[in-house]
XYZ file of C-alpha atoms in Angstrom:
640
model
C 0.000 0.000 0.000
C 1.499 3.431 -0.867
C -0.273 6.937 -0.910
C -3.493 7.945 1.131
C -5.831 5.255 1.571
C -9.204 6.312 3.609
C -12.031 3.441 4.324
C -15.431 3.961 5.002
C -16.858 1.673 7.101
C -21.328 2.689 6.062
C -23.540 1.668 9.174
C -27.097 1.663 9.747
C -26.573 4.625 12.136
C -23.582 6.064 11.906
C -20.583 5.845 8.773
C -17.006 6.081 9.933
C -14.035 6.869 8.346
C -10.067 6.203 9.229
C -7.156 7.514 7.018
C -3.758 6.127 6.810
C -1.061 8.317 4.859
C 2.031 7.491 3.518
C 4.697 6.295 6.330
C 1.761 7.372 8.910
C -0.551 5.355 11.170
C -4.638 5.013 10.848
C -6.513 7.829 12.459
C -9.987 8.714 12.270
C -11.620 10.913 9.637
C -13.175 13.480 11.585
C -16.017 15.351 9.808
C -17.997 18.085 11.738
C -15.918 18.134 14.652
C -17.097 14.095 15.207
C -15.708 10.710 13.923
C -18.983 9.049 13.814
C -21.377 10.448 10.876
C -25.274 9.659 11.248
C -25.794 7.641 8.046
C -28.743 10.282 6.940
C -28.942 12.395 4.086
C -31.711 15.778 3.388
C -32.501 17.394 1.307
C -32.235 21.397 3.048
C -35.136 24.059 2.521
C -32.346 25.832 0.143
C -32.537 22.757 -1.982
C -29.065 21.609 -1.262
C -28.095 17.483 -0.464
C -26.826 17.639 3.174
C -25.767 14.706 5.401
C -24.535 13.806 9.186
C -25.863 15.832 11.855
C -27.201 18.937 9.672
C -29.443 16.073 8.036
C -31.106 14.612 11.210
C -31.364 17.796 12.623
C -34.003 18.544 9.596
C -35.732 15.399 10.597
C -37.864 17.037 13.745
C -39.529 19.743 11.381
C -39.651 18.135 7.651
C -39.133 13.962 8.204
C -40.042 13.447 4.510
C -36.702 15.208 3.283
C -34.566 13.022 5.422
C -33.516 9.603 4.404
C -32.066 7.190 6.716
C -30.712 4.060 6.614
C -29.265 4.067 3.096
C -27.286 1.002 3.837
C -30.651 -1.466 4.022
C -31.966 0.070 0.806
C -29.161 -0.174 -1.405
C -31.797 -3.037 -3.494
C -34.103 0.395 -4.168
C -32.935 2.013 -7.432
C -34.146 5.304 -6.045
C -36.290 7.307 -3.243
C -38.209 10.280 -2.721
C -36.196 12.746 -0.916
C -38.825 15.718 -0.478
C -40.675 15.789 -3.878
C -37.768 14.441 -6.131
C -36.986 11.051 -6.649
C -33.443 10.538 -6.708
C -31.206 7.424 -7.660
C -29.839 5.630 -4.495
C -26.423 5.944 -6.212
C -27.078 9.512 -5.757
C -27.190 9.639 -2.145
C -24.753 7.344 -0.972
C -22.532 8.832 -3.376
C -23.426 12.235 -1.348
C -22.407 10.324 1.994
C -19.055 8.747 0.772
C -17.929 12.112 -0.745
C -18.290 13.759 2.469
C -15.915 11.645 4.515
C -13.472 11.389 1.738
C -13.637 15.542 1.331
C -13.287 15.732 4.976
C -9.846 13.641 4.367
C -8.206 17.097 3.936
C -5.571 15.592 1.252
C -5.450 13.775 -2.019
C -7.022 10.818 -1.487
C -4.909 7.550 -3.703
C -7.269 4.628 -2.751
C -10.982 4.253 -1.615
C -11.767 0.673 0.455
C -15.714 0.538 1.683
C -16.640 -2.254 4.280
C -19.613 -4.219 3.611
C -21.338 -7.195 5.519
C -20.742 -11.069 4.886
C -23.514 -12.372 2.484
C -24.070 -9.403 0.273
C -25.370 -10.134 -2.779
C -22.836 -8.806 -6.002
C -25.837 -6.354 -6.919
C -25.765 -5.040 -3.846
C -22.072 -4.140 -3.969
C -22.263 -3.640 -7.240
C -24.356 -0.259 -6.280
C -21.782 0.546 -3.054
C -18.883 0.850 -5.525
C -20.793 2.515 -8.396
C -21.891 5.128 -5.980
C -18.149 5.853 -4.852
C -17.060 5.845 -8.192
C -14.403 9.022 -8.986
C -14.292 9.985 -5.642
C -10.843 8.260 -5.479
C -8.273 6.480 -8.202
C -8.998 3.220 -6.917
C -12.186 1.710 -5.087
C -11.963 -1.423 -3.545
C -14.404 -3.370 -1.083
C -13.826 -5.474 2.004
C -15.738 -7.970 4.209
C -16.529 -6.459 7.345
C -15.570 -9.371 9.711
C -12.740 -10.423 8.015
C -11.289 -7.047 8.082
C -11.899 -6.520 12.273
C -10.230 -10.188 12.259
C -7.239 -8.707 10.190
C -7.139 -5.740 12.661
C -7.280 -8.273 15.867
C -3.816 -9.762 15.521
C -4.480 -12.872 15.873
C -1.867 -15.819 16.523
C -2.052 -18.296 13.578
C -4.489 -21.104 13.271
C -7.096 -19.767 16.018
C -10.814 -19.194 15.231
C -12.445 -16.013 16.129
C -16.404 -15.028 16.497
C -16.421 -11.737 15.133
C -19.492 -9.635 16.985
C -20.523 -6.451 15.306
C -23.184 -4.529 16.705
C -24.913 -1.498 14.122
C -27.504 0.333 16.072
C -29.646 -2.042 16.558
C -29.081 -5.007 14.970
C -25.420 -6.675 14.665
C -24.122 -10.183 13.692
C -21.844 -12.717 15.017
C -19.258 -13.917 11.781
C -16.748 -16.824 12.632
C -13.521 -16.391 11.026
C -10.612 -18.787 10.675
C -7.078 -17.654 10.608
C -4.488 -20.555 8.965
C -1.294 -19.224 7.555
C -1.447 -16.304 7.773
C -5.373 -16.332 5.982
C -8.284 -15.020 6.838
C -11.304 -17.307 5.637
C -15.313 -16.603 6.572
C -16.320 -19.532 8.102
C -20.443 -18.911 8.475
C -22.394 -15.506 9.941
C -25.478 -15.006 11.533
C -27.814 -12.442 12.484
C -26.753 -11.458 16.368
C -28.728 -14.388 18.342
C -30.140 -14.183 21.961
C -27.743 -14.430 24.678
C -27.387 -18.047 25.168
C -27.461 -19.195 21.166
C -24.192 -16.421 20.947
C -22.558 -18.109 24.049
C -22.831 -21.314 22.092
C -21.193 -19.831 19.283
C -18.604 -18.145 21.149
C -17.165 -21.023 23.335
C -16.957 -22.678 20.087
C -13.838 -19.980 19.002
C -10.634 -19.299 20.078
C -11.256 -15.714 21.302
C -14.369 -13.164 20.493
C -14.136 -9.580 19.526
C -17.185 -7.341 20.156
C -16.948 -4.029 17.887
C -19.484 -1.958 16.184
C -21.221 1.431 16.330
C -23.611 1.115 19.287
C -24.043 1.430 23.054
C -24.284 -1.856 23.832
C -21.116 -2.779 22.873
C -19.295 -3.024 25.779
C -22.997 -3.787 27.997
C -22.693 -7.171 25.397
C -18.675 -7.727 25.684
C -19.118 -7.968 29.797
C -21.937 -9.997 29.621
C -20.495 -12.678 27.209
C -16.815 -12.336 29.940
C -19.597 -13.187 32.702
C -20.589 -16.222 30.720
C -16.439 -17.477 30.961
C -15.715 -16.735 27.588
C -12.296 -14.562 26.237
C -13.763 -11.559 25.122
C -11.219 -9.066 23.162
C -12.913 -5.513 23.389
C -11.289 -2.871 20.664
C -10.934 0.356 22.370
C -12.328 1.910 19.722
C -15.227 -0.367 18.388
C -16.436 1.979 16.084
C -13.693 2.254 14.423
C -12.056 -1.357 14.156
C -13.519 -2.761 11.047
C -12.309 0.299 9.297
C -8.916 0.051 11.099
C -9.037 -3.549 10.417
C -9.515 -2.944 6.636
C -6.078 -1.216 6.370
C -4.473 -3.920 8.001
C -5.879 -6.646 5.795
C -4.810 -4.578 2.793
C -1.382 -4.396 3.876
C -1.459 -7.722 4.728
C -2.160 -9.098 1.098
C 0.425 -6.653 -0.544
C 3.016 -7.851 1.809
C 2.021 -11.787 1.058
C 2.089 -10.838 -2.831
C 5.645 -9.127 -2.370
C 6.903 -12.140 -0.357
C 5.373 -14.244 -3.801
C 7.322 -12.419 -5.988
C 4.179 -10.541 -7.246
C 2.629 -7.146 -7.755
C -1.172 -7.017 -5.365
C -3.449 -7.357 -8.165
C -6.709 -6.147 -7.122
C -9.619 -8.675 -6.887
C -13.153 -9.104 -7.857
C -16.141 -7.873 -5.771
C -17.428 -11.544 -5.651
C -13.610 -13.050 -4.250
C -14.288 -10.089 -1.773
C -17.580 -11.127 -0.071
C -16.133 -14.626 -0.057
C -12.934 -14.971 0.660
C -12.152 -11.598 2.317
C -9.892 -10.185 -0.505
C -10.206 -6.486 -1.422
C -12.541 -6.459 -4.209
C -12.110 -4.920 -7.621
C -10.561 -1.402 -8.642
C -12.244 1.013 -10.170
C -9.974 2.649 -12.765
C -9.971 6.776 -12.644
C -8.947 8.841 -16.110
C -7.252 12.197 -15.459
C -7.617 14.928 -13.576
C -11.555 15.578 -13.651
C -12.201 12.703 -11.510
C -10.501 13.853 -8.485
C -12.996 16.969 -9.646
C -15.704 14.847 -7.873
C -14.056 15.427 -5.014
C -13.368 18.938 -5.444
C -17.016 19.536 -6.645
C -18.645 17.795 -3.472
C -17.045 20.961 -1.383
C -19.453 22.893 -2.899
C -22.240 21.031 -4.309
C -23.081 18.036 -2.178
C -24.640 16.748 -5.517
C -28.498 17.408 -5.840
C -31.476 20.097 -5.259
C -33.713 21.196 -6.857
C -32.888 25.029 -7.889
C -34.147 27.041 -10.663
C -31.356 29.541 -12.339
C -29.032 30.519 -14.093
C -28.641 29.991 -17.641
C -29.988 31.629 -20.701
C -32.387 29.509 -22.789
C -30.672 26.843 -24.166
C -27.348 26.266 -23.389
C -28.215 24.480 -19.824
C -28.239 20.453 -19.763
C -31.601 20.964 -22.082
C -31.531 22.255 -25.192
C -29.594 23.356 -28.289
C -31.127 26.461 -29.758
C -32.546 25.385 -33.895
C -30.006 25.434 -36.097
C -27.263 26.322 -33.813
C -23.749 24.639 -35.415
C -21.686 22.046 -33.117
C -18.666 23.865 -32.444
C -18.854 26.541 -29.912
C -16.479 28.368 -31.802
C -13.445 27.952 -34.334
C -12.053 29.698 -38.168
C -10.886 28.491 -41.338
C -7.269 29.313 -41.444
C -4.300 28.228 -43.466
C -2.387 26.126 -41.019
C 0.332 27.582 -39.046
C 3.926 25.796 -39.027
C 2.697 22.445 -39.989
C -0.659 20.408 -40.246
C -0.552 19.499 -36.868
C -1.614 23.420 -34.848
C -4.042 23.320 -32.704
C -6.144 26.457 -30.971
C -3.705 27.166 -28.133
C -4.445 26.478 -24.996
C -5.904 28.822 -22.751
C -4.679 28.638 -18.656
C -7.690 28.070 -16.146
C -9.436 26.255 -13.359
C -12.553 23.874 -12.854
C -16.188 25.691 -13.614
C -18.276 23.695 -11.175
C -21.531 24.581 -9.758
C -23.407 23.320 -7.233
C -26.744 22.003 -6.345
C -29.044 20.860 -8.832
C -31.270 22.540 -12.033
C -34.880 22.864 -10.368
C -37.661 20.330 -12.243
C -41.208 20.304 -12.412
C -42.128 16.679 -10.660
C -44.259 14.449 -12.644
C -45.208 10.836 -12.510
C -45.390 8.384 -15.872
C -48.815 8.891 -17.530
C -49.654 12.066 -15.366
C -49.779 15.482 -17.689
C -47.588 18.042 -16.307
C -47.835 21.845 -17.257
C -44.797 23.201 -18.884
C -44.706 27.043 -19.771
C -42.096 27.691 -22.884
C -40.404 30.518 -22.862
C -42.407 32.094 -25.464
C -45.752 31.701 -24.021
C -47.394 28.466 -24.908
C -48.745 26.530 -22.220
C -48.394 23.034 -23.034
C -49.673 19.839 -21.099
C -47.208 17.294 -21.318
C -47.114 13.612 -20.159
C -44.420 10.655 -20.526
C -46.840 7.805 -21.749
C -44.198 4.934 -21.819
C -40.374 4.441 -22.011
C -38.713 1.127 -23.374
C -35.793 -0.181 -24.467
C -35.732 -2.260 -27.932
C -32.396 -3.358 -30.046
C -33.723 -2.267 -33.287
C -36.396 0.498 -34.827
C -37.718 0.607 -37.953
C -36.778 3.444 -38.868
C -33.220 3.552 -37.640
C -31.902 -0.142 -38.384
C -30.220 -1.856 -35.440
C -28.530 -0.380 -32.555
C -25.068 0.363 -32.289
C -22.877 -2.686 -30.790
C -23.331 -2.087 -26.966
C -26.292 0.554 -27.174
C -29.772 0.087 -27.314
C -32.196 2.239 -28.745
C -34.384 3.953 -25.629
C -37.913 5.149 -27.383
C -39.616 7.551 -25.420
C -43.674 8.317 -26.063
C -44.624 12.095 -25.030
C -47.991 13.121 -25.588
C -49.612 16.584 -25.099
C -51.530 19.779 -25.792
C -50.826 23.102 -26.340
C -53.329 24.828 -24.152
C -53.288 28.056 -24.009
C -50.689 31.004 -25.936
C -49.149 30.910 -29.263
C -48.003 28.586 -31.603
C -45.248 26.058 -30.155
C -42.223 25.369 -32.492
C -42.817 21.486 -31.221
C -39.115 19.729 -32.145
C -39.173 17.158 -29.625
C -35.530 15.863 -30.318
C -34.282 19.011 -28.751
C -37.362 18.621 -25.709
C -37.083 15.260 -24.445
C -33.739 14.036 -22.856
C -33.263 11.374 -20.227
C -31.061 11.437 -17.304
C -28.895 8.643 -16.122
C -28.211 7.464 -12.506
C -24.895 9.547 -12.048
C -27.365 12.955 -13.664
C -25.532 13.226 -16.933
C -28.780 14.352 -19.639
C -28.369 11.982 -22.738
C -29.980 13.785 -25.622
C -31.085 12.568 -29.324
C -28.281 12.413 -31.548
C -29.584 14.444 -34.523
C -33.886 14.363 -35.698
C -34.369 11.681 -32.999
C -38.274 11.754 -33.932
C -39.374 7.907 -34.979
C -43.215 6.888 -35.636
C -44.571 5.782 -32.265
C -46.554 3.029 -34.796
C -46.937 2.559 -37.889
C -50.521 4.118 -38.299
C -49.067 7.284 -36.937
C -48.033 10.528 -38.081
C -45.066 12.335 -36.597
C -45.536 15.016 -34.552
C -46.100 18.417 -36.246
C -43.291 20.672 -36.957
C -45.574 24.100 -35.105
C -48.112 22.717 -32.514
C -50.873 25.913 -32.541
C -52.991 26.198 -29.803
C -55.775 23.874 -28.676
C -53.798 21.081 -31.119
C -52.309 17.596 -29.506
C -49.614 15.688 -30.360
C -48.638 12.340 -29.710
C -44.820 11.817 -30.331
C -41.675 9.164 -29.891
C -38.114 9.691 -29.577
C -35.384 7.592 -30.116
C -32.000 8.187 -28.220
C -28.140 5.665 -28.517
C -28.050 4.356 -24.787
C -25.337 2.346 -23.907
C -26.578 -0.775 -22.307
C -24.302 -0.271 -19.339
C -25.844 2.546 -18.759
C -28.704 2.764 -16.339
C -32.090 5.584 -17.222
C -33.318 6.842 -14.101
C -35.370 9.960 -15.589
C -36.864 11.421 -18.419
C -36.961 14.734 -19.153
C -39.050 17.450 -21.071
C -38.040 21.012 -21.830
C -34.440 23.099 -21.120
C -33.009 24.641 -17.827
C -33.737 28.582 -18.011
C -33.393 31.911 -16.553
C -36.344 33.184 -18.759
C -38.748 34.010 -16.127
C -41.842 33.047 -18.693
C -40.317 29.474 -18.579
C -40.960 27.055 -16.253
C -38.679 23.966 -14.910
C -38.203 21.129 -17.052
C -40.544 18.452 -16.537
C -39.137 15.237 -14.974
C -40.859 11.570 -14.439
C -38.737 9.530 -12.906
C -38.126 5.417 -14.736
C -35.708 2.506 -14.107
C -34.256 1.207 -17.057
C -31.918 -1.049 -15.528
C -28.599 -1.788 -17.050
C -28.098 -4.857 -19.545
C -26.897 -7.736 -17.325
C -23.786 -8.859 -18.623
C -23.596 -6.512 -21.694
C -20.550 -5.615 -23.564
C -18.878 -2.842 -23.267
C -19.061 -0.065 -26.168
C -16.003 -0.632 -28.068
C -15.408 2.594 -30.287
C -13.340 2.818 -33.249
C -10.328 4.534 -31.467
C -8.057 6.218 -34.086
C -6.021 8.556 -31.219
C -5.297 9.395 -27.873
C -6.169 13.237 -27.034
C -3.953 15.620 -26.899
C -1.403 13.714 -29.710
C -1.097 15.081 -33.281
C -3.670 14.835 -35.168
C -3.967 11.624 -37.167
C -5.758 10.798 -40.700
C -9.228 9.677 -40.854
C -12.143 8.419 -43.011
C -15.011 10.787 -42.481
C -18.282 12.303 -44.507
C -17.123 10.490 -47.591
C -13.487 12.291 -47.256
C -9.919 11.694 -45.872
C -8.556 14.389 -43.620
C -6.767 14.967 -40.240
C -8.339 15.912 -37.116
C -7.049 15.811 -33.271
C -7.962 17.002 -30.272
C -7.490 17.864 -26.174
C -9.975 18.077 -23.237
C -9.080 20.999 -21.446
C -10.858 20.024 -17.713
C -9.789 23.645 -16.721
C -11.596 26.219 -18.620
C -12.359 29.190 -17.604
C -9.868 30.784 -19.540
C -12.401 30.438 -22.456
C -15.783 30.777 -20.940
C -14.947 33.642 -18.879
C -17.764 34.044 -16.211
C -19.975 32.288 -17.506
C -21.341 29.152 -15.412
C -23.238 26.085 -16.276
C -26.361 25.463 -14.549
C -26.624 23.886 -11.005
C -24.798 20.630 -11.119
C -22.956 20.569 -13.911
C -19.665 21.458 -15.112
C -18.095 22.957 -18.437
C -15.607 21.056 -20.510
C -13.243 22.012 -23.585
C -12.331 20.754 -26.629
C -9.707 22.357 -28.657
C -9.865 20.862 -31.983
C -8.267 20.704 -35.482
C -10.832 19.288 -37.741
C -11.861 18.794 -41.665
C -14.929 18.464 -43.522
C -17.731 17.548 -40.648
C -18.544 20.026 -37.429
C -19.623 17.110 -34.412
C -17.634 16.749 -32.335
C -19.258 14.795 -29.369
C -17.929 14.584 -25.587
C -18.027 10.819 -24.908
C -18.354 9.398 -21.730
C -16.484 6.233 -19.929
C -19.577 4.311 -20.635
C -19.963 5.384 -24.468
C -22.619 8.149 -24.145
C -22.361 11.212 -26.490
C -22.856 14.654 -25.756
C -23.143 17.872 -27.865
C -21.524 20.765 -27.738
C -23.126 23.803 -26.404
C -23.986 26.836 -28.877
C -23.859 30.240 -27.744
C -19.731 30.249 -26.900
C -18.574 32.850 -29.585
C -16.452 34.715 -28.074
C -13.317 33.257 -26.653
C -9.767 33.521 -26.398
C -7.369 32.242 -28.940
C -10.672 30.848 -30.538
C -12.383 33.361 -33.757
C -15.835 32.921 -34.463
C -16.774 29.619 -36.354
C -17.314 30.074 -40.025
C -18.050 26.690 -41.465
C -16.479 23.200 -41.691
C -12.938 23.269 -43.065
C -12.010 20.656 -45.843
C -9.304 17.562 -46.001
C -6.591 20.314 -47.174
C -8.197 23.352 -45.057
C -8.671 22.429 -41.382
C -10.774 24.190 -38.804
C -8.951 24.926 -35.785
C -12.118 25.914 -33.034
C -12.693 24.984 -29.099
C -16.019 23.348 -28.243
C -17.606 24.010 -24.825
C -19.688 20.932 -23.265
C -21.854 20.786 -20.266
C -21.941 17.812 -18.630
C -23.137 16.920 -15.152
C -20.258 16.974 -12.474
C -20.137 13.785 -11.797
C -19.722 12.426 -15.779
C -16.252 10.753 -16.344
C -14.893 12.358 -19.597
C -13.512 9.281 -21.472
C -12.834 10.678 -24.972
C -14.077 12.692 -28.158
C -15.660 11.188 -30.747
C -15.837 13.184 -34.260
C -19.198 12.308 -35.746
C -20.655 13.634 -39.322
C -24.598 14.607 -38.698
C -26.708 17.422 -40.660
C -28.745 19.470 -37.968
C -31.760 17.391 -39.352
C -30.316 13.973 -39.907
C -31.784 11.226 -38.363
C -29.529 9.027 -36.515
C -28.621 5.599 -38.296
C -28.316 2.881 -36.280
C -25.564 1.149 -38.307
C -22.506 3.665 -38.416
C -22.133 5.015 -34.525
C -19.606 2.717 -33.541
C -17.609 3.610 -36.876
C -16.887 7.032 -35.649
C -13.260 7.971 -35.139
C -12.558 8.151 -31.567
C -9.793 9.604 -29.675
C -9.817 7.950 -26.038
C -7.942 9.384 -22.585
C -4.686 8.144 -21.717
């Protein structure tokens, strides 16, 4: 083990955290002046995500904006925190970043504690929630880590007894060789079935996060059996944890071996750390830095003017934020240059309008009509009529909006630019070009001007990768136009594809190398490019709506003009029009050609917990419908 490693040991109650630095011992992670964090998060009458003591202390006065207990309903896909219903993910993810912000340093490795007998799902969602918040996430069995942290003489048996509020277990753990192997666990049984249990071991060890620990550890000494009693119970698993870590990379090192991380199942069996979650570059410690100021969700209604929030792109608008055709300087291979900066974070969350599936929803545009709106149905299919197949590792997701215009002038009704869907880490996936398919064959598509007292009944089609789970749909565009109401939002679970493929683009590059030649709208040219994570050099003081964060793209293109953001998971996102003026960057004049480049910066707006994986350089008229066929041909230029 080298670096900072913190673990979080997540109770029913209370969450606890211990850091151990570099040539340093374990201490505790000490957030609001305590080392014990009630496992609660709120949502706070100023619409911010708050946990620990400032979220119980809401509980007296508004209960239903509290959640407790997040480590029982980790099998929910999401709750109603106040009146939004927010991913699980989401909140634990809230939790976790708090104790690891509270680390005050870089943190180099993230272990979370779970019970014996979880199911994979189940951690499945404990590591997706944590992931970012640290280079490396790894998982560890609860008992088997307090055994580790116990120092136990070789071939002995120990009855692990962790108490959590309430409830507790009692784990029986076998140490031979030097390994630690989970011999059975059991919810905590009455007095005199746990005395049979522990005169069966070598030695007990009561920890956990309650008051009755020691009340329990004196009882089972009256009862003539050897009780060990951590002086710090509610910290020994996590201690523990550390300890079992460095065990395993000192057995590897003695094996002539480097520690290899291991899967989440060999975790909740065997007691090994469980698997790594790989981090890119810098953004993802930006989850970190972002927490400090956005604890993730609320709902808050601000900011941006009409269309370049996570919502829409204004008609006709071009891809590239900005750019010129110019006779390349010193070579083929310029680039815009690149413009010093920091992060553009900001927090909380945009404010929706809350609907339910099938319930109409009033949504004011920001020209007057008043439009009831309702999400009929949302499904996934691998192929649509109109659009061939999916991509290899998407899946077309075909969302059915109905509604009326009721009242105010005639509505410009382009519902590829008004419906998006959220997934569970926020991030809005939007329609790749006219997303607009035939609901059925019998009927028409939506018209293009919906005047007043008119319905329509309309679907959209949008590329989801299938590892990507659909927690939300949305309808309409964050706004600071004070005639313009929220965006509507229904929540849905579209659960990921068990066992699906990863999206495996058609990498041509790495970002920020030369550019490189590629096959593209019919044509050969060259075309490179480099995320800029730091921009505020270009946008100035501007800031993207609650949330989200701004991303650059400094490009040198040819003949086509998208250029799409492209998450670790394979979702694309568009860039965001309105960015004209901006350092080092002239005003985009048109796509360039295989012998007369474009060199322009593209400004993205992503949410802040997306992991930026790549750019991928697409061809797509503003009108073109999406084929199904050619989406994993696009030249891609991957991170690192």
């Amino acid at each position: 083990m080298s670096g900072v490693t913190v673990v979080v040991d997540l109770g029913v109650t209370d969450t606890v955290g211990v850091l151990r630095g570099s040539g340093a011992g374990p201490r505790p992670v000490v957030v609001d002046g305590a080392t014990r964090v009630p496992t609660a998060v709120a949502l706070s009458p100023d619409h911010q995500l708050v946990v620990g003591r400032e979220a119980v202390g809401l509980a007296t006065t508004e209960p239903d904006r509290v959640v407790r207990d997040l480590k029982s309903r980790l099998d929910r896909h999401d709750l109603m925190v106040g009146d939004i219903v927010l991913p699980v993910t989401r909140l634990v993810r809230t939790l976790l970043s708090r104790v690891v912000r509270s680390a005050g340093t870089r943190v180099d490795e993230l272990v979370l504690t779970h019970p014996a007998g979880w199911p994979d799902e189940r951690v499945e969602v404990l590591t997706r929630a944590a992931e970012g918040l640290a280079p490396a996430v790894r998982t560890v069995v609860a008992p088997l880590a307090a055994a580790a942290g116990a120092e136990l003489d070789s071939d002995q048996t120990l009855l692990v007894v962790e108490l959590d509020g309430d409830s507790g277990t009692a784990s029986t753990v076998r140490v031979k060789s030097g390994k630690f192997s989970l011999v059975s666990t059991v919810d905590l049984p009455v007095d005199g079935e746990l005395a049979k249990l522990a005169h069966s071991a070598d030695d007990v060890l009561v920890v956990g996060r309650s008051g009755r620990a020691p009340v329990l550890a004196r009882r089972l000494a009256e009862m003539g059996c050897a009780v060990r009693f951590d002086q710090d119970p509610a910290t020994a698993v996590a201690r523990g944890a550390l300890r079992l870590l460095e065990r395993r990379a000192a057995r590897s090192l003695r094996n002539g071996r480097s520690v290899a991380p291991a899967s989440s199942g060999a975790a909740s069996s065997g007691g090994a750390p469980a698997a790594r979650v790989p981090a890119g570059r810098p953004w993802l410690r930006r989850a970190m830095v972002s927490a400090a100021g956005l604890v993730i969700v609320a709902a808050l209604a601000t900011m941006l003017a009409l269309g370049w929030g996570p919502g829409l792109r204004t008609a006709g608008s071009p891809g590239p934020a900005a750019g010129a055709l110019v006779d390349p300087p010193a070579g083929e291979d310029a680039m815009p240059p690149e413009v010093e900066g920091r992060e553009t974070v900001t927090g909380g969350q945009p404010a929706y309008t809350a609907a339910r599936l099938g319930v109409p929803a009033r949504y004011r545009t920001a020209v007057g009509a008043e439009l009831q709106v309702a999400v009929k149905e949302v499904r996934a299919t691998s192929s649509v009529s109109a659009l061939g197949a999916a991509p290899a590792g998407y899946r077309w997701l075909i969302v059915e909006v109905t509604g009326t215009n009721a009242t105010g002038p005639g509505w410009e009704g382009d519902l590829s630019r008004s419906v998006s869907v959220v997934d569970d880490r926020g991030l809005w996936i939007r329609p790749l070009g006219d997303g607009v398919v035939q609901c059925r064959a019998t009927t028409p598509k939506p018209p293009k001007t919906l005047a007043p007292g008119k319905s329509f009944d309309g679907c959209v089609a949008l590329p989801v990768p299938e590892r990507t789970p659909v927690t939300a749909v949305v309808f309409g565009s964050v706004s600071s136009d004070a005639d313009e109401t929220p965006p509507v939002r229904v929540p849905v679970a579209i659960r990921p594809v068990l066992r699906a493929k990863p999206v495996t683009p058609h990498v041509v590059g790495k970002v920020g190398e030369p550019p490189v030649e590629v096959r593209l709208a019919d044509s050969t040219m060259r075309a490179g490019f480099d995320v800029v994570v730091t921009p505020s050099g270009y946008v100035g003081d501007r800031h993207p709506a609650p949330g989200n964060r701004f991303v650059v793209v400094r490009a040198t293109l040819g003949s086509a003009d998208d250029v799409f953001l492209r998450d670790d998971r394979g979702v694309l996102s568009p860039a965001q029009p309105g960015f004209d003026r901006m350092p080092d960057c002239p005003p985009f004049t048109g796509p360039g050609g295989a012998d007369r480049p474009v060199y322009a910066c593209f400004v993205y707006e992503v949410d802040a917990d997306a992991r930026v994986a790549g750019v991928t350089y697409g061809d797509l008229a503003p009108d073109a419908a999406l084929s199904g066929s050619n989406l994993e041909d696009w030249p891609t230029w991957t991170e690192g």
